[in-house]
XYZ file of N, CA, C and O in Angstrom:
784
model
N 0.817 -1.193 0.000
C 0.000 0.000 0.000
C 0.861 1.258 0.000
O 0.635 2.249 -0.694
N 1.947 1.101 0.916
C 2.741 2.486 0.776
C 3.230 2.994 -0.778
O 3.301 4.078 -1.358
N 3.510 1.630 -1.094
C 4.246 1.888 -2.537
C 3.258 2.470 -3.482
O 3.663 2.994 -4.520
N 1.899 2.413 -3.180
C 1.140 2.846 -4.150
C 0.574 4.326 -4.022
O 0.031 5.121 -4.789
N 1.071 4.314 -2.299
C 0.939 6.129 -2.090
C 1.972 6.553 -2.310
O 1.950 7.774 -2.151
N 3.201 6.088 -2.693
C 4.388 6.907 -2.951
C 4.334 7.172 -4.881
O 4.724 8.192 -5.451
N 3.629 5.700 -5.677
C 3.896 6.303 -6.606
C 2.594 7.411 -6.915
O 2.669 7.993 -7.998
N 1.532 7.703 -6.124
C 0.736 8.489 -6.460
C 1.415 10.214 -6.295
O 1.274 11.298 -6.861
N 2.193 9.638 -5.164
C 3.195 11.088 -4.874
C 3.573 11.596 -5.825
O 3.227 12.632 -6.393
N 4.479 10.700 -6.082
C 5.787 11.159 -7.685
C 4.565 11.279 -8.677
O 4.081 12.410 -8.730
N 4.074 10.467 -9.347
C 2.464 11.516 -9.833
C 2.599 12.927 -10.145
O 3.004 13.603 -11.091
N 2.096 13.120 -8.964
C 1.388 14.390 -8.426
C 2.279 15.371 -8.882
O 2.192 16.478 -9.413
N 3.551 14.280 -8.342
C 5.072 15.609 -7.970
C 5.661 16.215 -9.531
O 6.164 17.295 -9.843
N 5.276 14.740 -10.466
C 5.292 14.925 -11.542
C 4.964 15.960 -12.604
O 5.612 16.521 -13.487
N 3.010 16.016 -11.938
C 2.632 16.848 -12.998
C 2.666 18.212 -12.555
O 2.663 19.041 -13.466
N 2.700 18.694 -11.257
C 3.518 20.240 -10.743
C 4.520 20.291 -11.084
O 4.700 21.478 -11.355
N 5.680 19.577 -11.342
C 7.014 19.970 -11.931
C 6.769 20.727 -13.535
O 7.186 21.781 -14.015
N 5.834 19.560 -14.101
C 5.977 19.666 -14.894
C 4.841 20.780 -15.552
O 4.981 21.158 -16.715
N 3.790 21.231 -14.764
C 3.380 22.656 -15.003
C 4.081 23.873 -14.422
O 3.382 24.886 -14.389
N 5.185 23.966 -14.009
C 6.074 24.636 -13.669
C 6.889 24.778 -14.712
O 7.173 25.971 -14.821
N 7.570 23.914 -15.800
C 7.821 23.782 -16.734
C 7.203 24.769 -18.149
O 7.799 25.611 -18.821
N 6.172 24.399 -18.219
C 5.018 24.608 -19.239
C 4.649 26.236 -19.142
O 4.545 27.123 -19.989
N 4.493 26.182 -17.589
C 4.391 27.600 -17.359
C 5.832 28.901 -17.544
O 5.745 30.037 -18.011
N 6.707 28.396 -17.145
C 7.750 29.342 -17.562
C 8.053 29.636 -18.968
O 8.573 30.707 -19.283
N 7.774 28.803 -19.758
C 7.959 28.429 -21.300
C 6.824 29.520 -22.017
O 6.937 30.293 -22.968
N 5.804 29.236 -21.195
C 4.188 29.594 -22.165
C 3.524 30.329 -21.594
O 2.765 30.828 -22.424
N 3.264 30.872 -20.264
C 2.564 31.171 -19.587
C 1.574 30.681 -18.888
O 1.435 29.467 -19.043
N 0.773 31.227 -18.113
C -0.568 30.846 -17.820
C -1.441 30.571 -18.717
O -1.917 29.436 -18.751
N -1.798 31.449 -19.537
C -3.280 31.573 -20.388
C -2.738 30.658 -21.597
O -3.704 30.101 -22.118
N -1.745 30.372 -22.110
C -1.472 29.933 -23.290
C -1.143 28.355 -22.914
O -0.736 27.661 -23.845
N -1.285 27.760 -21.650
C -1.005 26.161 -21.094
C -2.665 25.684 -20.884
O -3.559 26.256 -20.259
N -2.681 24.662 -21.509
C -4.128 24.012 -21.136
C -3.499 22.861 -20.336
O -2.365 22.383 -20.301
N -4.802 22.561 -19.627
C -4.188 21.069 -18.573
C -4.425 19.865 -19.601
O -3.921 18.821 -19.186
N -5.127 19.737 -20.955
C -3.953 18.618 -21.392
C -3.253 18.839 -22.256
O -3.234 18.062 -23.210
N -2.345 20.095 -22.230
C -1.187 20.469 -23.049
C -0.161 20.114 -21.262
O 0.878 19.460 -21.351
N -0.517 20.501 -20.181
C -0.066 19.976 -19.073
C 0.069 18.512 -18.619
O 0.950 18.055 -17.892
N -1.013 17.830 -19.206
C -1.038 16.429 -18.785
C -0.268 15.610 -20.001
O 0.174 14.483 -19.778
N -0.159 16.107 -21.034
C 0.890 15.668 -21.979
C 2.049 15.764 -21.838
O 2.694 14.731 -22.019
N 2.607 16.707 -21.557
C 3.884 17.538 -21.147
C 4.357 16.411 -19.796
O 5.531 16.073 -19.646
N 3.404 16.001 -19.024
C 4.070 15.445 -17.858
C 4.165 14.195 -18.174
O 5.063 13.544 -17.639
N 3.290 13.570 -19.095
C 3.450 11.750 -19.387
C 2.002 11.531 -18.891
O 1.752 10.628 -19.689
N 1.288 11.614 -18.453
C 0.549 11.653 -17.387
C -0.839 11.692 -18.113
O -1.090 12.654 -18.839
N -1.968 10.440 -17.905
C -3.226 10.468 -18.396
C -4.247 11.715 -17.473
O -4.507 11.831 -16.275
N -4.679 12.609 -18.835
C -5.776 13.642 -18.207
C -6.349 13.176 -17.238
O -6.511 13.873 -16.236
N -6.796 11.878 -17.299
C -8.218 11.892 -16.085
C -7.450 11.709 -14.416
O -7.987 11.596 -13.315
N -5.975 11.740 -14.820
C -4.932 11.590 -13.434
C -4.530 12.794 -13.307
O -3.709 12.974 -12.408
N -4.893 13.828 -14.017
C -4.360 15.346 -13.724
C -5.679 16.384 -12.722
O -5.652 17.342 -11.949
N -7.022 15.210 -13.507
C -7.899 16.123 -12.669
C -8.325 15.506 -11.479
O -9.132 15.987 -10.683
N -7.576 14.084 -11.359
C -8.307 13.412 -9.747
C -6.761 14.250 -9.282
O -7.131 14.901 -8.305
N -5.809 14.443 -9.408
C -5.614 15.302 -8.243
C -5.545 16.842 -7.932
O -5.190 17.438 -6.915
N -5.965 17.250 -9.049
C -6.295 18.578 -8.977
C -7.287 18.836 -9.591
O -7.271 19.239 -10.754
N -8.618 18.590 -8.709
C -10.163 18.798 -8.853
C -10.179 20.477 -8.837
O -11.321 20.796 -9.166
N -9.396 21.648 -8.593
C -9.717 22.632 -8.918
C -8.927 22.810 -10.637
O -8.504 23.896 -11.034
N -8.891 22.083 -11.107
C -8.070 22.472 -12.726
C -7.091 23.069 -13.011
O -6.249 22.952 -12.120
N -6.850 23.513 -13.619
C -5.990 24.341 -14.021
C -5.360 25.692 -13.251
O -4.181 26.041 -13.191
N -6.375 26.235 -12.768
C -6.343 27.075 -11.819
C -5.317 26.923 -10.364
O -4.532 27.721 -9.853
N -5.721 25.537 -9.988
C -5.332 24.709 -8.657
C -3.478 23.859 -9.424
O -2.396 23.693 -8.861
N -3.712 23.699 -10.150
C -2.086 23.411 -11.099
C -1.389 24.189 -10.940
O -0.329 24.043 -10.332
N -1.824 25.324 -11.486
C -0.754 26.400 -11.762
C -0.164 26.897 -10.484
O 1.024 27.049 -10.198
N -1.549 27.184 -9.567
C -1.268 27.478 -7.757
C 0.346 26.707 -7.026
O 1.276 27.128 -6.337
N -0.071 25.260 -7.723
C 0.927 24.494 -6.975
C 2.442 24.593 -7.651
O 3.537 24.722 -7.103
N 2.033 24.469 -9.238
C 3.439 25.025 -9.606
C 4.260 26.158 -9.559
O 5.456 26.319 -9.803
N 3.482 26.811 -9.241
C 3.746 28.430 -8.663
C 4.730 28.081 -7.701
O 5.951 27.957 -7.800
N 3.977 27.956 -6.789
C 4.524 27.448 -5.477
C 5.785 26.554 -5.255
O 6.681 26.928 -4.497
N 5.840 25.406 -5.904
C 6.817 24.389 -6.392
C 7.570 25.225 -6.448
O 7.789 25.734 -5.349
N 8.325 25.807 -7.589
C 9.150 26.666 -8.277
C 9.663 27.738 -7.177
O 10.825 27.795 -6.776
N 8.744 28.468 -6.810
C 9.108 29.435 -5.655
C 9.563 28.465 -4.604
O 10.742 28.801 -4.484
N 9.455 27.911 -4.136
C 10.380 27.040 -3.095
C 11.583 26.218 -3.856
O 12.532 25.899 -3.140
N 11.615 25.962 -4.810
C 12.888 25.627 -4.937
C 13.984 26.610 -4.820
O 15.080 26.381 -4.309
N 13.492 28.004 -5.469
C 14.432 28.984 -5.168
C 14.498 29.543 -3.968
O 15.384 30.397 -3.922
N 13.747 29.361 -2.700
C 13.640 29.135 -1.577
C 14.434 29.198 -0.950
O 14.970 30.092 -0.294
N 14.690 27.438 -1.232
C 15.800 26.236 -0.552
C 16.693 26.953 -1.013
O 16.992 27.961 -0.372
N 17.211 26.730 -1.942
C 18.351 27.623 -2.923
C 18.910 28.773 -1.996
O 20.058 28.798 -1.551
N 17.929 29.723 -1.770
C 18.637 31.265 -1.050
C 19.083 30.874 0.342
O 20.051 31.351 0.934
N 18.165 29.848 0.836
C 18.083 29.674 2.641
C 19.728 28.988 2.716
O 20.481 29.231 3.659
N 20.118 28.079 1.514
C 21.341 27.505 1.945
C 22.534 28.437 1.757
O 23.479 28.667 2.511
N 22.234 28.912 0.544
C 23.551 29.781 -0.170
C 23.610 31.246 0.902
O 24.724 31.704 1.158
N 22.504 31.844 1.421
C 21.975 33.020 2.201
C 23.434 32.633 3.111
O 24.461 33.295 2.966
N 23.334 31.443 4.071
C 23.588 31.331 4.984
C 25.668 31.497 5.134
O 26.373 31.578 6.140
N 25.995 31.489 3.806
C 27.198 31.984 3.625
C 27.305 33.479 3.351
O 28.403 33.980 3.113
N 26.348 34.096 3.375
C 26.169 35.416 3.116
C 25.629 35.699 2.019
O 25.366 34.836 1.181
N 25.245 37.680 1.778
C 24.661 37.792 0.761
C 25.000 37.955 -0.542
O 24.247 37.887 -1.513
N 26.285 38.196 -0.519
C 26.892 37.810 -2.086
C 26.985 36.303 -2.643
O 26.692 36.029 -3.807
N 27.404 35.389 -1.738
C 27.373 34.190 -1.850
C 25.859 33.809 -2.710
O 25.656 33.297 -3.811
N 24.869 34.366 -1.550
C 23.430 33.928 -2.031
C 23.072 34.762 -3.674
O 22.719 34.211 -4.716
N 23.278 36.009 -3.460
C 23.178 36.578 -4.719
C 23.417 35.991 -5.874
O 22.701 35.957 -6.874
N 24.905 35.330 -5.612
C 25.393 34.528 -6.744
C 24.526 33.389 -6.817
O 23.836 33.264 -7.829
N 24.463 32.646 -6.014
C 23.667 31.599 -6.572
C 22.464 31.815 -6.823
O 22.017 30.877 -7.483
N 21.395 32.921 -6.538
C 20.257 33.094 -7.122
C 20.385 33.236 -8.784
O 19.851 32.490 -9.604
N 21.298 34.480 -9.083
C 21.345 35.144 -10.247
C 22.399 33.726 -11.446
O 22.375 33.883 -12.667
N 23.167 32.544 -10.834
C 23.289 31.370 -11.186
C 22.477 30.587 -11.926
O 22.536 30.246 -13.107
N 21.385 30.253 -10.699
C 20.077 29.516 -10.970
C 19.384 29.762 -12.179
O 18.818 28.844 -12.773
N 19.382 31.001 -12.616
C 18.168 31.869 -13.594
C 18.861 31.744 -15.077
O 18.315 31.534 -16.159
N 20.304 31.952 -14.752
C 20.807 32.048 -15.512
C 21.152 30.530 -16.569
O 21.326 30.428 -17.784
N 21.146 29.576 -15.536
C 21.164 28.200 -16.031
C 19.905 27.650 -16.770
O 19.905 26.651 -17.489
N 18.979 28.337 -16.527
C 17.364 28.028 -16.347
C 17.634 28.801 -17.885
O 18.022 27.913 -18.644
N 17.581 29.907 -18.496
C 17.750 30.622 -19.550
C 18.685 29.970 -20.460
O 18.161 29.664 -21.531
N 20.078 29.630 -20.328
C 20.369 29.598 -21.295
C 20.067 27.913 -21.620
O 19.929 27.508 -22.775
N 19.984 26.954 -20.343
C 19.660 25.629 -20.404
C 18.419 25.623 -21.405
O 18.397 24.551 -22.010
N 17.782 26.143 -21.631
C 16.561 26.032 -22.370
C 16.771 26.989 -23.857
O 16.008 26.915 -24.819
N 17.329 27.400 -23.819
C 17.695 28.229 -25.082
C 17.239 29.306 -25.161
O 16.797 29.640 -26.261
N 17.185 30.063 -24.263
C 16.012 31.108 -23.884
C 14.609 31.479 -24.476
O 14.062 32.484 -24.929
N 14.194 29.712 -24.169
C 12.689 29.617 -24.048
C 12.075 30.181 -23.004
O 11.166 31.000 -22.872
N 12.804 29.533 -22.250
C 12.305 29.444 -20.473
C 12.413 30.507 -19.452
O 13.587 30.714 -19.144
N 11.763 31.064 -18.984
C 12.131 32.077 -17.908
C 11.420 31.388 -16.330
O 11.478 30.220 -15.945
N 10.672 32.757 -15.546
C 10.543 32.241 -14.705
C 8.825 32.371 -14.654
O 8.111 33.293 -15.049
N 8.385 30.795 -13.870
C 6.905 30.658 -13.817
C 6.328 31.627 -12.770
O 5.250 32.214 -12.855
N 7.176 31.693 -11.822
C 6.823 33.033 -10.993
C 6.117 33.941 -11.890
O 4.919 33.785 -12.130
N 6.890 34.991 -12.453
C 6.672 36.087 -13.338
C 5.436 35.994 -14.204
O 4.410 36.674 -14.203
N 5.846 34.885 -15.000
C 4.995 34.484 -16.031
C 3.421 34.564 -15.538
O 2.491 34.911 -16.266
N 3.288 34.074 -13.810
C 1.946 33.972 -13.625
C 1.442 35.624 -13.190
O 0.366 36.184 -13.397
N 2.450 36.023 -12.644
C 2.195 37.496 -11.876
C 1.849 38.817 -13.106
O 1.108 39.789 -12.961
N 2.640 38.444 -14.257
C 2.577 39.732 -15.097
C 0.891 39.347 -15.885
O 0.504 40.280 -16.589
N 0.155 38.424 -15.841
C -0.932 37.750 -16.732
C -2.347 38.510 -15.841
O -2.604 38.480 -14.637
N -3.021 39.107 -16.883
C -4.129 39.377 -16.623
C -5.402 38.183 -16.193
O -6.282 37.840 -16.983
N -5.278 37.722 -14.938
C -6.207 36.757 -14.684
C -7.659 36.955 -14.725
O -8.171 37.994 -14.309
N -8.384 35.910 -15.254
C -10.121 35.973 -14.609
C -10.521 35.981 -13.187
O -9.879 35.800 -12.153
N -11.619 36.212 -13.397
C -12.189 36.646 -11.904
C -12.199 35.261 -11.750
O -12.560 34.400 -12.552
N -11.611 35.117 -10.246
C -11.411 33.552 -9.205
C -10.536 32.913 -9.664
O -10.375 31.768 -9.239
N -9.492 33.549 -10.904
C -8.403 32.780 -11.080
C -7.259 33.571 -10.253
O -6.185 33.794 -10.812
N -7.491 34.007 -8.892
C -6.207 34.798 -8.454
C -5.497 33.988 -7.937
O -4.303 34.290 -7.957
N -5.785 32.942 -7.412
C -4.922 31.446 -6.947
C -3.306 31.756 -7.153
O -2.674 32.453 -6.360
N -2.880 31.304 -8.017
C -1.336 31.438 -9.285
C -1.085 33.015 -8.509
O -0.411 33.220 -7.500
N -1.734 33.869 -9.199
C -1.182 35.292 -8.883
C -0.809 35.679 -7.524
O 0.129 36.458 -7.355
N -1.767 34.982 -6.097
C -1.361 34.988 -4.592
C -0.110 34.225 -4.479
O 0.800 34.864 -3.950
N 0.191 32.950 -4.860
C 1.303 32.131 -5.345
C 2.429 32.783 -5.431
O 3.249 32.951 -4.529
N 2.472 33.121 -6.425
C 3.639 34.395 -7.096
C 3.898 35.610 -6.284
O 4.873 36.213 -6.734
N 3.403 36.147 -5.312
C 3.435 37.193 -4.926
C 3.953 36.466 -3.591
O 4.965 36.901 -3.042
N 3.079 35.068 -2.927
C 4.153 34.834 -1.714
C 5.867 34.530 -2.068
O 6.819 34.783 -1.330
N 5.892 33.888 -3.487
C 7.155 33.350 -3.632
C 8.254 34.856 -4.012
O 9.454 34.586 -4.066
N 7.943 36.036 -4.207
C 8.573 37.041 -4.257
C 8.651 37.836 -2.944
O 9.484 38.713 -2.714
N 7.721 37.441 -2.143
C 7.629 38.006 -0.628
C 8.826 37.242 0.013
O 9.679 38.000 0.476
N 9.173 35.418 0.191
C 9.925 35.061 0.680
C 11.537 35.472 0.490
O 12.476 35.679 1.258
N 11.310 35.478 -1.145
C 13.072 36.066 -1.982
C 13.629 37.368 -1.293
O 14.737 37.873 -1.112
N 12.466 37.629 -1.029
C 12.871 39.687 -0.806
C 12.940 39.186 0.828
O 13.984 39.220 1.479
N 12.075 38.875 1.184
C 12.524 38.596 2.565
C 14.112 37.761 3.309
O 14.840 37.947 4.285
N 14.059 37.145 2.566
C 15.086 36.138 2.717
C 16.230 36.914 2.188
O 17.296 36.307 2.283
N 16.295 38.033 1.682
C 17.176 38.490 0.796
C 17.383 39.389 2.231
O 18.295 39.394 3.057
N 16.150 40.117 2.137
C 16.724 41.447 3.550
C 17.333 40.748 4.879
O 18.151 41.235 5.659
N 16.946 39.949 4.908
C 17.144 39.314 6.297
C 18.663 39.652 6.638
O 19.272 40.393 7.409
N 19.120 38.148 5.060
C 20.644 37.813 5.354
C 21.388 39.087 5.125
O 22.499 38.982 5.645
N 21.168 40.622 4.371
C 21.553 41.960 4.464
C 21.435 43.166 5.599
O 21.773 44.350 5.625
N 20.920 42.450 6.329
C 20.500 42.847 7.522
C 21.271 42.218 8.698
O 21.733 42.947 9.576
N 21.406 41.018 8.733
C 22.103 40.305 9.368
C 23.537 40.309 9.153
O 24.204 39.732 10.012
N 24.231 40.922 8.041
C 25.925 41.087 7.693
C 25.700 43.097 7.482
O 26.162 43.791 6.577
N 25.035 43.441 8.410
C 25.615 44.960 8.578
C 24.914 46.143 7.969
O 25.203 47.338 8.036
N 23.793 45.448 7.280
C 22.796 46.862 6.464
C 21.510 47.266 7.268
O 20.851 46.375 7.804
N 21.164 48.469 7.362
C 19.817 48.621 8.228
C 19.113 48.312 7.768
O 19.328 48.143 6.568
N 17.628 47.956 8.315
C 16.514 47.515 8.268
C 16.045 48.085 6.673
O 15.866 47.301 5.741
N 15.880 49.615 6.545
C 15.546 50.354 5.275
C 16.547 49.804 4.456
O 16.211 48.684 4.070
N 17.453 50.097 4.116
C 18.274 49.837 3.269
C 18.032 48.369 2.687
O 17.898 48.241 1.470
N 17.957 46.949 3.767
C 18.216 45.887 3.200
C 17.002 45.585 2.470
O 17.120 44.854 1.486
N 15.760 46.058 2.808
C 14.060 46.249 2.622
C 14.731 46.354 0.672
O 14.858 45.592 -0.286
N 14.982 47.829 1.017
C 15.101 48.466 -0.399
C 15.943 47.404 -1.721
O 15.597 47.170 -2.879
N 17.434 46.838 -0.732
C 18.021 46.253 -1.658
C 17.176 44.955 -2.001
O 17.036 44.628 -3.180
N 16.721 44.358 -1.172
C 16.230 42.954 -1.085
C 15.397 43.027 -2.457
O 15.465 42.171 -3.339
N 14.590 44.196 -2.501
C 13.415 44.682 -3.439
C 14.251 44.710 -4.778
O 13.826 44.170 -5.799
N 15.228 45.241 -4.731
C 15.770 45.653 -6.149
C 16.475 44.648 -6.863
O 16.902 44.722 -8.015
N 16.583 43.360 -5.777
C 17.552 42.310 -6.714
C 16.639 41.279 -6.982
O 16.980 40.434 -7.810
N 15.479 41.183 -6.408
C 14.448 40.396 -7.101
C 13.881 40.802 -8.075
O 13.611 39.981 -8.951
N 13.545 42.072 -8.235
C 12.878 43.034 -9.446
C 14.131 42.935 -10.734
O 13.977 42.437 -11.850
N 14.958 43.361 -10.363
C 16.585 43.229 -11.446
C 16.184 41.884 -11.871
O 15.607 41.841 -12.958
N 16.361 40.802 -11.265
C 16.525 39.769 -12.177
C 15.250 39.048 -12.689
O 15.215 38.231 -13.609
N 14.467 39.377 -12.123
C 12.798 38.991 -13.121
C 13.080 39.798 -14.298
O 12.961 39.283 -15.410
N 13.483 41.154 -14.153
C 13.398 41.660 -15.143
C 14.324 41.694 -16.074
O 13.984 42.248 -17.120
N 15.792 41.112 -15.993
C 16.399 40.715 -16.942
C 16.268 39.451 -17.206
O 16.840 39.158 -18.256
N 15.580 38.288 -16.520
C 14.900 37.326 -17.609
C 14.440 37.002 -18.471
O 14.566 35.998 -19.172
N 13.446 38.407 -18.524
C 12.565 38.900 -19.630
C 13.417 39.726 -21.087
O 13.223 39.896 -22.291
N 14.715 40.155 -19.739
C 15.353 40.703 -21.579
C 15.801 39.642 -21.930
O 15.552 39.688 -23.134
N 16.367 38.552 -21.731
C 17.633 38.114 -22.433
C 16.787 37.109 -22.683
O 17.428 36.261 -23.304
N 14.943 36.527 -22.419
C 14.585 35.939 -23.348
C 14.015 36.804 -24.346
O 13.609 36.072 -25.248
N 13.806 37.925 -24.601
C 13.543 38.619 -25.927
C 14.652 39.304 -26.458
O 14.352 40.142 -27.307
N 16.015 39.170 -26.163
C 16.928 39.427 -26.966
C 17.502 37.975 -27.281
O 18.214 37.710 -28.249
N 17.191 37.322 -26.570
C 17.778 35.503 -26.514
C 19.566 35.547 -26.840
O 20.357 35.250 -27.735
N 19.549 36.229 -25.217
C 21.109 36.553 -25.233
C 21.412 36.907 -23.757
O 20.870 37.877 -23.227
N 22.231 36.160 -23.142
C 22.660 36.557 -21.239
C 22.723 37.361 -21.255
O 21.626 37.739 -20.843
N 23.549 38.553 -21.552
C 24.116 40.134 -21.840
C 23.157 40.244 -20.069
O 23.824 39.927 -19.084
N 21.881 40.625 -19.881
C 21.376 41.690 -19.678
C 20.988 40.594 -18.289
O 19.937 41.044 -17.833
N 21.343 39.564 -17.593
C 21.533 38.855 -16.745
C 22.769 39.286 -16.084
O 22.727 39.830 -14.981
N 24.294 38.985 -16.946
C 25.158 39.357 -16.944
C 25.383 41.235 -16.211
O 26.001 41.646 -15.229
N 24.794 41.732 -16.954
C 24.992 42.968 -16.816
C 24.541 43.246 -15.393
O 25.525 43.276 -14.654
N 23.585 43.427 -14.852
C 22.647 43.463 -13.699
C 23.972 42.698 -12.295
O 24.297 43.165 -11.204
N 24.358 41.573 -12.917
C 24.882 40.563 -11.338
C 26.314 41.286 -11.422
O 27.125 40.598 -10.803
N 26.862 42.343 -11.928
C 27.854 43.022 -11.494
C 27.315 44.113 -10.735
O 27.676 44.424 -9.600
N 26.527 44.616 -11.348
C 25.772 46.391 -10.399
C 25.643 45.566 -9.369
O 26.395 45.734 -8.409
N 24.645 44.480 -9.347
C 23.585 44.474 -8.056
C 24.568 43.895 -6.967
O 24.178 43.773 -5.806
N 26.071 43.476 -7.412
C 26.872 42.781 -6.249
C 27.742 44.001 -5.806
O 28.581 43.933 -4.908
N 27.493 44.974 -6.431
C 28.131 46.287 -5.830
C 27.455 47.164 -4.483
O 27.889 47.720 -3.475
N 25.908 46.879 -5.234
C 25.157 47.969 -4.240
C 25.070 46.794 -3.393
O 24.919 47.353 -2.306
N 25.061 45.423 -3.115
C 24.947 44.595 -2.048
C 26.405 44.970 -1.188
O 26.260 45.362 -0.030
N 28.123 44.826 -1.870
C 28.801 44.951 -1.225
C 28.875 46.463 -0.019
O 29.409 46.850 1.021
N 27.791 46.915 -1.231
C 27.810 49.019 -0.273
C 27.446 49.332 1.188
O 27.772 50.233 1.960
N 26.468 48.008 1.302
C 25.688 47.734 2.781
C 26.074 47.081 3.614
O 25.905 47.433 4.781
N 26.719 45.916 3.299
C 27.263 44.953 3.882
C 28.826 45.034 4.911
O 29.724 45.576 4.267
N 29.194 44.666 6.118
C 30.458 44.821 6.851
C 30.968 43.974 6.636
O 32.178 44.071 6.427
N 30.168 42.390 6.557
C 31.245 41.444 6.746
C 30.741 40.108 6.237
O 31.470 39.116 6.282
């Protein structure tokens, strides 16, 4: 019996990965759940027994998914400090971009910049906690190596905004440049705050 709740897990775990996927690539509005349930391997009528809210309730979780991986990511790298973490955030994105040929950006974004329907705010609350934790997690560890409260607020804000938003260039120029460009400034104004 366990084995059959574990492979229902990987399942599950499956088809959120893999609308996390779909979504960074395509967006919200342009992914149907069985352009999702294809994408994962995965028979439709197993996409909607576990996500009886649809598409809507998918995207929520891949939202989410995604934002915690970069999470984990900051909480470990954070903990060597904030350049350390910087780097490996602005790493991550960067692997994610060119690994895909700059198809791919981030599902975060993708769900947050999309004009949703009414009761589809699910995805969009999603996205907004997973940019609340980055910025948080960002001020913290800038706060904690020597920057005041305002200041780390402000920076925390500007290096999550910087690199959403050079995701977006260097997949419409389909070129790092403007990834690149950004993780030299933004490790300057981080070193400006920082003692130690």
């Amino acid at each position: 019996m366990a084995g059959a709740s574990t492979g229902s897990s990987d399942s599950r775990r499956k088809l959120v990965a893999g609308a996390a996927d779909m979504i960074r690539r395509r967006g919200f509005a342009a992914t149907s759940v069985r352009e999702l349930a294809k994408h994962a391997h995965a028979p439709l009528g197993s996409t909607y027994h576990y996500f009886p809210g649809g598409k809507n309730q998918l995207a929520s979780e891949a939202v989410t998914f995604a934002g915690e991986l970069a999470t984990k990511l900051l909480t470990r790298e954070l903990e060597k400090g904030p350049v350390d973490g910087l780097h490996a955030f602005l790493q991550m994105w960067r692997k994610i971009v060119v690994d895909s040929d700059f198809r791919a950006g981030c599902p975060v974004l993708a769900v947050a910049v999309e004009d949703l329907s009414e009761g589809e705010d699910a995805p969009r609350i999603a996205a907004a906690q997973a940019f609340r934790q980055w910025t948080e997690l960002l001020a913290d560890s800038l706060g904690e190596h020597g920057a005041g409260r305002a200041e780390a607020a402000r920076t925390a804000t500007l290096i999550v905004a910087a690199v959403e938003g050079s995701i977006a260039l260097c997949r419409a120029e389909r070129g790092i440049e403007p990834l690149d460009r950004i993780a030299e400034q933004l490790e300057l104004v981080v070193r400006q705050y920082i003692t130690n």
